[in-house]
XYZ file of C-alpha atoms in Angstrom:
709
model
C 6.505 -26.830 0.187
C 9.415 -27.712 -2.039
C 12.871 -26.802 -0.792
C 14.168 -26.129 -4.322
C 13.091 -22.660 -5.510
C 11.314 -22.273 -8.809
C 13.907 -21.202 -11.431
C 13.889 -17.535 -12.357
C 14.272 -18.278 -16.064
C 11.362 -20.749 -16.019
C 8.779 -18.096 -15.190
C 6.690 -17.368 -18.271
C 6.515 -13.722 -19.346
C 6.600 -11.008 -16.639
C 9.166 -9.085 -18.718
C 8.988 -5.750 -16.887
C 9.153 -7.359 -13.466
C 12.085 -9.588 -14.394
C 13.936 -6.701 -15.969
C 13.400 -4.491 -12.902
C 14.686 -7.181 -10.548
C 17.710 -7.852 -12.738
C 18.558 -4.149 -13.009
C 18.549 -3.912 -9.214
C 20.781 -6.966 -9.075
C 23.200 -5.157 -11.387
C 22.908 -1.774 -9.614
C 21.518 -2.025 -6.055
C 21.644 1.774 -5.811
C 18.474 1.952 -7.932
C 16.511 1.415 -4.748
C 14.367 -1.684 -5.129
C 11.165 -2.660 -6.896
C 7.473 -2.387 -6.119
C 5.362 -4.962 -7.943
C 1.662 -4.178 -8.268
C -0.743 -6.750 -9.628
C -3.564 -9.175 -9.225
C -3.231 -12.300 -7.135
C -1.840 -15.466 -8.661
C 0.644 -13.874 -11.055
C 3.905 -15.342 -9.697
C 5.004 -12.129 -7.990
C 6.325 -13.906 -4.895
C 7.750 -16.821 -6.893
C 9.844 -14.542 -9.070
C 11.169 -12.513 -6.139
C 12.160 -15.608 -4.175
C 13.970 -17.053 -7.178
C 16.076 -13.899 -7.596
C 18.303 -14.632 -4.591
C 19.711 -17.746 -6.264
C 21.009 -15.599 -9.139
C 22.935 -13.130 -6.991
C 26.640 -13.759 -6.377
C 27.764 -15.105 -3.033
C 29.279 -12.665 -0.529
C 32.106 -12.667 2.015
C 31.178 -11.931 5.645
C 33.128 -11.623 8.878
C 33.065 -15.004 10.672
C 30.596 -14.989 13.563
C 29.194 -11.527 12.794
C 25.411 -11.500 13.111
C 25.232 -8.311 11.027
C 26.962 -9.589 7.843
C 29.890 -7.170 7.963
C 32.190 -7.254 4.925
C 35.737 -8.402 5.880
C 37.369 -5.713 3.731
C 35.281 -2.889 5.259
C 33.544 -3.906 8.492
C 31.066 -1.533 10.089
C 32.988 0.398 12.795
C 29.795 0.647 14.867
C 28.827 -3.024 14.556
C 27.412 -4.321 17.874
C 29.468 -7.502 17.387
C 32.630 -5.480 16.697
C 35.284 -4.341 16.619
C 36.321 -6.922 14.050
C 39.932 -7.953 13.622
C 41.403 -8.476 10.180
C 40.670 -12.055 9.148
C 39.643 -13.984 6.037
C 35.925 -13.857 5.364
C 33.449 -16.681 5.145
C 31.610 -17.040 1.838
C 27.848 -17.590 1.870
C 24.894 -17.053 -0.497
C 23.029 -13.746 -0.612
C 20.081 -13.837 1.761
C 16.457 -13.222 0.966
C 14.731 -12.081 4.155
C 10.936 -11.949 4.243
C 9.125 -9.460 6.468
C 5.721 -10.785 7.561
C 2.881 -8.262 7.488
C 2.049 -8.978 11.121
C 5.621 -8.687 12.417
C 6.272 -6.767 15.623
C 8.648 -3.844 15.900
C 11.138 -5.936 17.886
C 11.065 -8.601 15.180
C 11.954 -5.991 12.564
C 14.620 -3.905 14.288
C 15.719 -6.209 17.097
C 15.166 -6.331 20.848
C 17.093 -5.119 23.881
C 17.082 -6.956 27.203
C 15.874 -4.043 29.341
C 16.309 -5.917 32.604
C 20.023 -6.556 31.972
C 20.495 -3.044 30.639
C 19.116 -1.539 33.878
C 20.716 -3.904 36.357
C 24.051 -4.709 34.680
C 24.516 -1.918 32.163
C 24.938 -4.534 29.401
C 23.615 -3.916 25.905
C 22.204 -7.387 25.310
C 20.834 -6.998 21.775
C 19.057 -9.611 19.682
C 19.226 -8.580 15.992
C 16.055 -8.297 13.925
C 15.199 -8.771 10.282
C 16.861 -5.522 9.211
C 20.192 -6.833 10.474
C 19.676 -10.157 8.753
C 18.817 -8.422 5.458
C 21.969 -6.261 5.429
C 23.703 -6.655 2.045
C 20.850 -8.853 0.861
C 17.199 -8.650 -0.183
C 14.360 -7.577 2.107
C 11.092 -8.835 0.675
C 7.712 -7.582 1.907
C 4.730 -9.438 0.491
C 1.481 -7.431 0.739
C 3.543 -4.371 1.607
C 0.446 -2.178 1.429
C -0.954 -3.983 4.486
C 2.113 -3.290 6.626
C 1.434 -1.371 9.836
C 2.324 2.315 9.797
C 4.964 2.143 12.523
C 6.807 -0.635 10.637
C 6.621 1.441 7.457
C 8.226 4.345 9.322
C 11.072 2.107 10.476
C 11.591 0.825 6.940
C 11.690 4.374 5.601
C 14.308 5.397 8.135
C 16.509 2.371 7.463
C 16.201 2.741 3.679
C 17.102 6.435 3.855
C 20.050 6.156 6.264
C 21.370 2.686 5.479
C 21.313 1.940 9.189
C 18.916 0.862 11.906
C 18.677 2.551 15.314
C 17.075 0.860 18.308
C 16.229 3.141 21.235
C 14.859 1.901 24.548
C 14.749 4.388 27.422
C 18.171 5.856 26.824
C 19.782 2.589 25.716
C 20.781 2.841 22.058
C 22.090 0.339 19.496
C 22.953 1.134 15.869
C 23.968 -1.186 13.026
C 24.271 -0.985 9.245
C 21.174 -1.997 7.249
C 21.589 -1.611 3.487
C 19.355 -3.906 1.504
C 17.470 -4.301 -1.747
C 13.834 -3.570 -0.887
C 11.293 -5.549 -2.921
C 7.597 -5.254 -2.225
C 4.590 -6.888 -3.820
C 0.975 -5.817 -3.435
C -2.529 -6.270 -4.761
C -3.942 -2.745 -5.308
C -7.451 -4.037 -4.588
C -6.448 -4.363 -0.927
C -5.334 -0.753 -0.530
C -2.641 1.660 -1.594
C 0.715 2.597 -0.126
C 1.612 5.802 1.634
C 3.240 8.268 -0.790
C 6.430 8.341 1.320
C 6.949 4.599 0.949
C 5.994 4.670 -2.730
C 8.777 7.149 -3.378
C 11.320 4.918 -1.611
C 10.914 2.185 -4.195
C 13.194 2.918 -7.114
C 11.077 1.184 -9.753
C 7.514 -0.006 -10.045
C 5.886 -2.469 -12.418
C 2.336 -3.629 -13.077
C 1.770 -7.341 -13.629
C -1.283 -9.233 -14.830
C -1.991 -12.766 -15.925
C -2.085 -13.348 -19.663
C -5.461 -13.825 -21.321
C -3.851 -15.879 -24.103
C -4.923 -19.541 -23.674
C -1.688 -20.887 -25.156
C 0.481 -19.023 -22.687
C -1.774 -20.004 -19.799
C -1.347 -23.628 -20.882
C 2.422 -23.197 -20.734
C 2.164 -21.700 -17.248
C 0.170 -24.675 -15.983
C 2.436 -27.201 -17.730
C 5.559 -25.803 -16.075
C 3.960 -25.483 -12.682
C 2.757 -29.095 -12.690
C 6.176 -30.291 -13.850
C 7.829 -28.396 -10.999
C 5.386 -29.712 -8.389
C 5.924 -33.299 -9.551
C 9.737 -33.128 -9.492
C 11.260 -29.854 -8.197
C 14.839 -31.123 -8.386
C 14.526 -32.480 -11.901
C 12.684 -29.378 -13.093
C 15.384 -27.091 -11.669
C 18.078 -29.235 -13.269
C 16.515 -28.751 -16.707
C 16.787 -24.990 -16.264
C 20.234 -25.002 -14.641
C 21.989 -23.968 -17.860
C 19.799 -20.909 -18.350
C 20.190 -20.005 -14.688
C 23.992 -20.220 -14.911
C 24.068 -18.127 -18.100
C 21.878 -15.462 -16.535
C 24.049 -15.453 -13.406
C 27.114 -14.865 -15.577
C 25.375 -12.043 -17.411
C 24.551 -10.312 -14.114
C 28.203 -10.561 -13.065
C 29.364 -9.189 -16.437
C 26.928 -6.270 -16.225
C 28.131 -5.476 -12.696
C 31.718 -5.388 -13.920
C 30.797 -3.165 -16.868
C 28.624 -0.758 -14.848
C 31.462 1.534 -13.600
C 32.584 2.045 -17.188
C 29.207 3.161 -18.571
C 29.158 6.839 -19.575
C 26.086 8.958 -18.782
C 26.469 11.851 -21.205
C 25.132 15.388 -20.861
C 22.489 14.679 -23.493
C 21.108 11.762 -21.459
C 21.137 13.866 -18.307
C 19.238 16.647 -20.083
C 16.624 14.170 -21.241
C 16.277 12.772 -17.714
C 15.869 16.215 -16.178
C 13.433 17.348 -18.878
C 11.323 14.207 -18.425
C 11.059 14.560 -14.653
C 10.198 18.238 -14.979
C 7.617 17.662 -17.712
C 5.785 15.029 -15.673
C 5.946 17.182 -12.519
C 7.375 14.571 -10.171
C 8.189 15.779 -6.662
C 11.761 16.141 -5.444
C 14.974 14.967 -7.075
C 14.886 11.260 -6.237
C 13.224 10.462 -9.572
C 16.082 12.082 -11.526
C 18.681 10.093 -9.598
C 16.799 6.805 -9.947
C 16.307 7.375 -13.680
C 20.013 8.048 -14.129
C 21.014 4.885 -12.272
C 18.414 2.819 -14.105
C 19.468 4.075 -17.536
C 23.096 3.308 -16.699
C 22.176 -0.199 -15.541
C 20.167 -0.750 -18.736
C 23.196 0.116 -20.832
C 25.393 -2.243 -18.810
C 22.778 -4.981 -19.078
C 22.830 -4.585 -22.864
C 26.639 -4.725 -22.882
C 27.156 -1.084 -23.864
C 29.332 1.632 -22.363
C 27.133 4.572 -23.393
C 23.591 5.408 -22.326
C 21.234 5.608 -25.305
C 17.931 7.424 -25.729
C 16.028 4.151 -25.454
C 17.676 3.529 -22.054
C 16.348 6.857 -20.795
C 12.888 6.096 -22.168
C 12.764 2.650 -20.558
C 14.053 4.072 -17.284
C 11.244 6.651 -17.268
C 8.603 3.957 -17.784
C 9.928 2.063 -14.765
C 10.827 4.923 -12.415
C 8.117 7.565 -12.883
C 4.571 6.087 -12.920
C 4.264 5.658 -9.140
C 5.761 9.097 -8.490
C 3.076 10.927 -10.466
C 0.091 9.972 -8.296
C -1.479 12.948 -6.546
C -4.289 11.031 -4.839
C -5.260 7.383 -4.265
C -7.849 7.757 -7.017
C -5.213 8.438 -9.668
C -4.168 5.367 -11.639
C -0.393 4.986 -11.958
C 0.938 5.266 -15.467
C 2.774 7.379 -17.981
C 1.614 8.836 -21.290
C 4.111 7.300 -23.705
C 3.287 9.711 -26.520
C 3.999 12.628 -24.190
C 7.209 10.897 -23.078
C 8.434 10.536 -26.655
C 7.640 14.180 -27.318
C 9.609 15.323 -24.249
C 12.622 13.173 -25.137
C 12.654 14.538 -28.668
C 12.356 18.161 -27.527
C 15.143 17.719 -24.949
C 17.601 17.161 -27.813
C 21.162 16.114 -27.316
C 22.784 13.825 -29.835
C 25.839 12.649 -27.968
C 24.343 9.271 -27.076
C 24.956 6.549 -29.661
C 22.105 4.309 -30.646
C 22.382 0.743 -29.327
C 24.248 -1.629 -31.642
C 21.766 -4.316 -32.693
C 24.649 -6.777 -33.189
C 26.398 -6.015 -29.910
C 26.195 -7.844 -26.588
C 22.730 -8.186 -25.167
C 21.169 -7.780 -28.600
C 18.011 -9.378 -27.338
C 17.130 -5.951 -25.932
C 16.885 -4.744 -22.351
C 14.308 -7.413 -21.564
C 17.105 -9.917 -21.408
C 16.244 -12.138 -24.375
C 18.821 -14.359 -26.043
C 20.342 -13.713 -29.449
C 17.209 -14.885 -31.193
C 14.786 -13.002 -29.024
C 14.039 -16.126 -26.951
C 10.323 -16.632 -27.522
C 8.282 -19.706 -26.712
C 9.394 -22.840 -28.499
C 12.997 -21.666 -29.011
C 14.653 -24.823 -27.799
C 14.999 -24.475 -24.034
C 13.651 -26.841 -21.395
C 9.951 -27.540 -21.715
C 10.122 -26.157 -25.223
C 10.927 -22.609 -24.118
C 13.900 -20.323 -23.793
C 17.183 -20.582 -25.643
C 20.521 -21.377 -24.041
C 21.869 -17.900 -24.576
C 21.711 -16.953 -20.928
C 18.889 -14.476 -21.368
C 15.427 -14.415 -19.891
C 12.724 -15.797 -22.206
C 10.458 -12.813 -22.942
C 7.029 -14.442 -22.911
C 4.280 -12.001 -21.970
C 2.338 -14.141 -19.488
C 2.546 -14.726 -15.748
C 3.277 -18.133 -14.251
C 0.509 -18.443 -11.732
C -2.333 -17.010 -13.752
C -5.976 -17.317 -12.895
C -9.234 -16.637 -14.595
C -10.348 -13.116 -15.342
C -12.212 -11.393 -12.514
C -15.963 -11.457 -12.519
C -17.460 -8.272 -13.965
C -19.419 -6.117 -11.611
C -22.978 -7.187 -11.137
C -25.428 -5.520 -13.464
C -27.569 -2.779 -11.923
C -30.817 -4.049 -10.534
C -33.723 -3.678 -12.888
C -36.671 -3.972 -10.559
C -36.534 -0.442 -9.225
C -39.934 1.250 -9.173
C -40.468 4.772 -10.490
C -40.203 7.322 -7.738
C -43.475 9.153 -7.044
C -43.286 12.782 -8.053
C -44.159 13.921 -4.544
C -41.056 12.210 -3.203
C -38.736 14.320 -5.354
C -38.124 17.826 -4.008
C -36.860 19.188 -7.280
C -37.519 18.362 -10.912
C -34.918 17.541 -13.549
C -34.052 20.572 -15.715
C -35.241 20.028 -19.267
C -33.099 20.552 -22.365
C -35.537 23.264 -23.431
C -34.605 25.283 -20.374
C -30.987 25.392 -21.482
C -29.784 22.533 -19.294
C -27.684 19.634 -20.542
C -29.737 16.785 -21.971
C -30.519 14.034 -19.514
C -28.721 10.751 -20.278
C -30.901 7.778 -21.093
C -32.673 6.248 -18.180
C -32.383 2.553 -17.439
C -35.247 0.141 -16.931
C -37.952 1.016 -14.428
C -36.796 4.586 -13.919
C -33.110 3.799 -13.389
C -30.847 6.668 -14.415
C -27.341 6.359 -15.756
C -24.464 7.227 -13.404
C -23.436 10.860 -12.970
C -19.929 12.103 -12.371
C -18.733 13.207 -8.975
C -18.088 16.802 -8.038
C -14.559 17.863 -7.146
C -13.484 16.340 -3.798
C -12.678 18.660 -0.910
C -10.933 18.418 2.452
C -13.488 16.842 4.761
C -13.901 17.509 8.454
C -12.689 14.755 10.768
C -15.365 12.289 11.854
C -14.340 10.189 14.853
C -15.633 7.336 16.977
C -16.219 8.390 20.612
C -14.209 6.831 23.433
C -10.824 5.096 23.417
C -10.303 1.928 21.398
C -7.668 -0.763 20.939
C -7.725 -1.128 17.156
C -5.008 -1.111 14.538
C -2.807 1.954 14.454
C -4.170 4.720 12.264
C -5.041 8.405 12.332
C -8.714 8.741 13.144
C -10.010 7.952 16.650
C -8.358 7.853 20.054
C -6.878 4.479 20.993
C -4.397 2.714 23.228
C -1.432 2.000 20.955
C 2.277 1.174 21.063
C 3.065 4.688 19.861
C 1.829 8.035 21.067
C 1.867 10.029 24.282
C 2.396 8.162 27.555
C -0.689 8.187 29.770
C 0.229 5.664 32.473
C 1.894 2.369 33.325
C 0.890 -1.245 33.904
C 2.425 -4.657 34.341
C 3.421 -6.098 30.959
C 1.180 -8.698 29.389
C 3.685 -10.908 27.600
C 6.932 -9.400 26.284
C 7.853 -5.900 27.432
C 7.858 -3.542 24.461
C 7.803 -0.027 25.937
C 9.387 0.477 29.354
C 7.956 3.071 31.719
C 11.224 3.922 33.451
C 9.867 5.999 36.330
C 7.236 3.419 37.230
C 9.813 0.610 37.044
C 12.221 2.421 39.358
C 9.363 3.228 41.724
C 8.367 -0.442 41.845
C 11.946 -1.647 42.472
C 13.052 1.032 44.969
C 11.348 -0.323 48.142
C 13.045 -3.731 47.744
C 16.684 -2.674 47.378
C 17.717 -3.405 51.000
C 15.952 -6.772 51.030
C 17.700 -7.687 47.760
C 21.096 -6.915 49.248
C 21.984 -3.968 47.045
C 25.587 -2.908 47.731
C 26.738 -1.020 44.642
C 25.468 1.836 42.536
C 23.364 -0.316 40.230
C 19.663 -0.809 40.829
C 18.648 -4.401 41.583
C 15.710 -5.016 39.238
C 13.529 -8.098 39.024
C 11.147 -8.959 36.226
C 8.172 -8.255 38.462
C 9.346 -4.637 38.755
C 9.136 -3.911 35.043
C 6.278 -1.669 33.975
C 4.879 -1.283 30.483
C 4.159 2.259 29.327
C 0.508 2.812 28.427
C 0.302 5.090 25.425
C -2.505 6.785 23.612
C -2.448 7.477 19.915
C -4.833 7.098 17.025
C -6.463 4.064 15.442
C -7.908 3.286 12.048
C -11.611 2.480 11.931
C -13.999 0.657 9.655
C -15.895 3.404 7.838
C -19.011 1.898 6.283
C -20.867 4.137 3.835
C -24.605 3.596 3.336
C -25.482 5.711 0.287
C -29.028 6.500 -0.792
C -29.174 6.054 -4.585
C -32.944 6.337 -4.936
C -34.995 8.626 -7.128
C -35.286 11.264 -4.409
C -31.496 11.664 -4.607
C -31.318 11.531 -8.371
C -31.438 15.228 -9.231
C -28.211 15.357 -11.194
C -26.533 18.290 -9.516
C -27.330 16.911 -6.108
C -26.094 13.382 -6.857
C -22.873 14.798 -8.259
C -22.388 16.771 -5.036
C -23.180 13.667 -2.974
C -20.616 11.598 -4.855
C -18.064 14.378 -4.426
C -18.730 14.378 -0.679
C -18.325 10.590 -0.428
C -15.098 10.779 -2.468
C -13.843 13.410 -0.030
C -14.610 11.101 2.885
C -12.912 8.222 1.074
C -9.792 10.321 0.586
C -9.894 11.186 4.279
C -10.243 7.466 5.096
C -7.179 6.683 2.951
C -5.111 9.266 4.778
C -6.267 7.986 8.171
C -5.601 4.271 7.434
C -9.211 3.137 7.635
C -10.950 0.202 6.079
C -13.954 1.210 3.993
C -17.104 -0.491 2.774
C -19.990 0.662 0.595
C -23.678 -0.228 0.888
C -26.209 1.344 -1.467
C -30.000 1.216 -1.352
C -32.584 1.995 -4.009
C -35.568 0.349 -5.643
C -36.682 -2.602 -3.548
C -33.555 -3.573 -1.606
C -30.027 -2.745 -0.458
C -26.771 -4.092 -1.868
C -23.249 -4.496 -0.514
C -21.418 -2.899 -3.433
C -17.975 -3.203 -1.852
C -17.157 -5.437 1.144
C -14.896 -3.784 3.740
C -11.433 -3.323 2.299
C -8.369 -1.110 2.555
C -8.678 -0.154 -1.115
C -10.373 3.234 -1.203
C -9.778 3.531 -4.934
C -11.890 0.404 -5.443
C -14.658 2.084 -3.445
C -14.294 5.217 -5.563
C -14.590 3.177 -8.769
C -17.791 1.467 -7.558
C -19.223 4.826 -6.498
C -18.482 6.367 -9.894
C -20.467 3.636 -11.663
C -23.386 3.823 -9.224
C -26.753 4.262 -11.007
C -29.691 5.978 -9.340
C -33.466 5.802 -9.412
C -36.408 4.023 -7.854
C -37.906 4.055 -4.397
C -36.034 4.633 -1.133
C -35.744 1.430 0.957
C -34.025 3.208 3.871
C -34.782 0.437 6.377
C -33.272 -2.170 4.044
C -30.113 -0.073 3.688
C -29.723 0.237 7.457
C -30.334 -3.476 8.016
C -27.816 -4.429 5.320
C -25.252 -2.129 6.956
C -25.939 -3.761 10.337
C -25.372 -7.218 8.888
C -22.064 -6.129 7.348
C -20.918 -4.641 10.651
C -21.933 -7.802 12.543
C -19.738 -9.958 10.303
C -16.827 -7.519 10.542
C -17.019 -7.497 14.350
C -16.451 -11.258 14.281
C -13.522 -10.925 11.879
C -11.806 -7.985 13.552
C -13.350 -7.235 16.965
C -10.729 -4.591 17.832
C -11.522 -2.355 14.855
C -14.356 -0.018 15.782
C -16.892 0.921 13.099
C -18.173 4.292 11.974
C -21.408 4.241 9.976
C -21.822 7.128 7.532
C -25.357 7.311 6.112
C -25.641 9.587 3.081
C -29.326 10.384 2.494
C -32.032 13.035 2.538
C -33.881 10.947 5.135
C -36.860 10.071 2.935
C -38.218 6.513 2.990
C -40.745 5.039 0.557
C -42.051 1.641 -0.412
C -43.976 -0.765 1.765
C -46.162 -0.006 4.787
C -44.960 2.700 7.196
C -41.460 3.040 5.685
C -40.373 5.802 8.074
C -41.338 3.751 11.127
C -39.421 0.738 9.800
C -36.384 2.939 9.153
C -36.574 4.277 12.723
C -36.671 0.724 14.097
C -33.666 -0.292 11.987
C -31.792 2.796 13.187
C -32.613 1.850 16.784
C -30.866 -1.495 16.292
C -27.646 0.338 15.377
C -28.039 2.512 18.461
C -28.509 -0.590 20.632
C -25.316 -2.067 19.142
C -23.420 1.070 20.146
C -22.364 1.821 16.564
C -21.035 5.331 16.104
C -22.847 6.984 13.217
C -23.035 10.173 11.193
C -25.856 11.141 8.836
C -24.848 13.348 5.923
C -28.033 15.333 5.237
C -28.475 15.731 1.471
C -31.870 17.422 1.581
C -32.075 20.434 -0.724
C -34.593 23.119 -1.603
C -36.330 25.861 0.340
C -38.759 23.526 2.088
C -36.952 21.021 4.303
C -38.596 18.175 6.177
C -35.725 17.516 8.592
C -35.980 13.741 8.128
C -32.197 13.205 8.099
C -31.855 14.906 11.484
C -34.561 12.634 12.860
C -32.727 9.606 11.474
C -29.534 10.755 13.209
C -31.401 10.929 16.530
C -32.719 7.396 16.032
C -29.199 6.186 15.293
C -27.832 7.944 18.365
C -25.447 9.833 16.124
C -25.040 13.271 14.620
C -26.216 14.916 11.404
C -24.177 17.210 9.182
C -25.141 18.893 5.936
C -23.056 18.675 2.794
C -21.788 22.193 3.436
C -20.902 21.409 7.056
C -18.897 18.399 5.890
C -16.209 20.683 4.503
C -13.297 21.256 6.856
C -13.055 24.870 5.715
C -16.760 25.616 6.245
C -16.249 27.414 9.578
C -13.169 29.256 8.332
C -15.109 30.384 5.258
C -17.978 31.589 7.415
C -15.591 33.681 9.526
C -14.101 35.230 6.374
C -17.572 36.127 5.087
C -18.499 37.781 8.401
C -15.270 39.798 8.422
C -15.723 40.985 4.848
C -19.326 41.996 5.610
C -18.177 44.045 8.589
C -15.517 45.806 6.520
C -18.085 46.666 3.834
C -20.432 48.110 6.455
């Protein structure tokens, strides 16, 4: 890996992302940036190159917590600091690995010295190192929940607290939080989403010419990083000067009442929660004006601030796509009125617009290095990413070899248009029917895996975790993370005389230390096996089934599960979505799911078993939960029900926890789904029983009946 970072100004396109990073460099109070986008779009490259543009800072000599000499932290663990000239060093970019431990993030206390000597021996973590700098989290959506909680606390309070059995250390931790993520791998918790001031979506350009330019620059950098950086040094220096000038101008920018009214009206019209959005929009609009070299906030600044600060705050569920209706935004800004903001002067400083272009707009071929970017100190506004890749493969076409379902295998007939029902959409080949929409999701009852596991922290099944209620103590395996104080004292007490204890302090040896055993909740792998055959294809029923699966997907998102989706119809089963943390990807595949054909139940169960076998090898600690959504019918081939029972028995022999969602409808019920649940060694629930409020609703009905009587 090259030691010279890729120049910020050499990245092709990525205008919104570059602008968001630069605005945070001008006004750190905005609160950071979340970058959402496909892999290979230079997200990490651009973030890492930002640090080189930020001005150097003065720090107290020898302070591990980067205290400012003019205003050192009075509670600094390395303090108190005496008045002395500071040492100048570059702004740090600190990267938080997804698999980092809690001690690595917040720091570690030497418990043995704290107990025996009363000394707060503290080793700072990444939060201390990131103070007054940039904290970068790549794949932030994959970060463990307990680390997310610590980040939230530090971001909210500007300080980090480390507590270990009554021993407490606090230090300042104010940083620019930048996160990147691929939405296909899962979404972020709403609390962490709201902590990011701005969010941007990035995607690789589909323009061949711009992709050529991306490759040309990347190859030139890989061949000679030093020479490549030198060719862009002038643009980097000009951009660095512009950041400094915007920082100096920022305190003098006026945010008029008209701009404030527009900000408040916009946040209210788009129904964002809380007041953080209003504050972030105000700071962003002010930074935009300073970046353009103006001292008054214009209407366009408010509009651009809304597009950056509001999309991620409008999501109500993981199935909602982030975004903002720009026509609605323009309407709200116009209705809010207020004419005290001057329009931006097209001939004034920063006339390339808030994207940071030079005086000529700075497009490709404008005279900079590699034929791109002018020397005006701006950011060339090309609309492509640097590390682009080919467009994703489209979803596989629905199988066309499905056989027509025998009429006797369908418990209810399709309503005909003559009966007043909606016309049936066109059927696909061999009896395949077009997808139907899902019914409204509901709050689903909690489905859990029996026993106590050791999987990743989550909110579904019982597990031994680092967080939760204390259930016992044991000798530590490796580094001590959670001290069980009573057990440690009990282990050390019998040896005090032999160890020559003479004072009040307890003489503790490493062998005395005991790790607290805690029980919390884990996330599971929830694998859905959905029957999409003709027997399930009655349109009202399939809509209800999809609504039920969406409800379970929403529950899986809230409980930090991985999800996968297997469907079976026609002649075979298909893995529609390999196990992932992205429940919205599962919802999208489910929405497009066609139905029709025979019911290869055994094939669906065997495909699910193969998926679970592979996942056990990849992540043996994550326990699976198989959710089979079917009416229990099986057709096609000799003795289909017997084959399905044998396949279910294999899951039972593997010890896989399973639930069968019984979708059978009509007055005459065969009870096949309940029999399948017995073969699986699991339980069966009906669609109605899947609702968390089913029992509460039943109680209400009984009470109302009694009152009427």
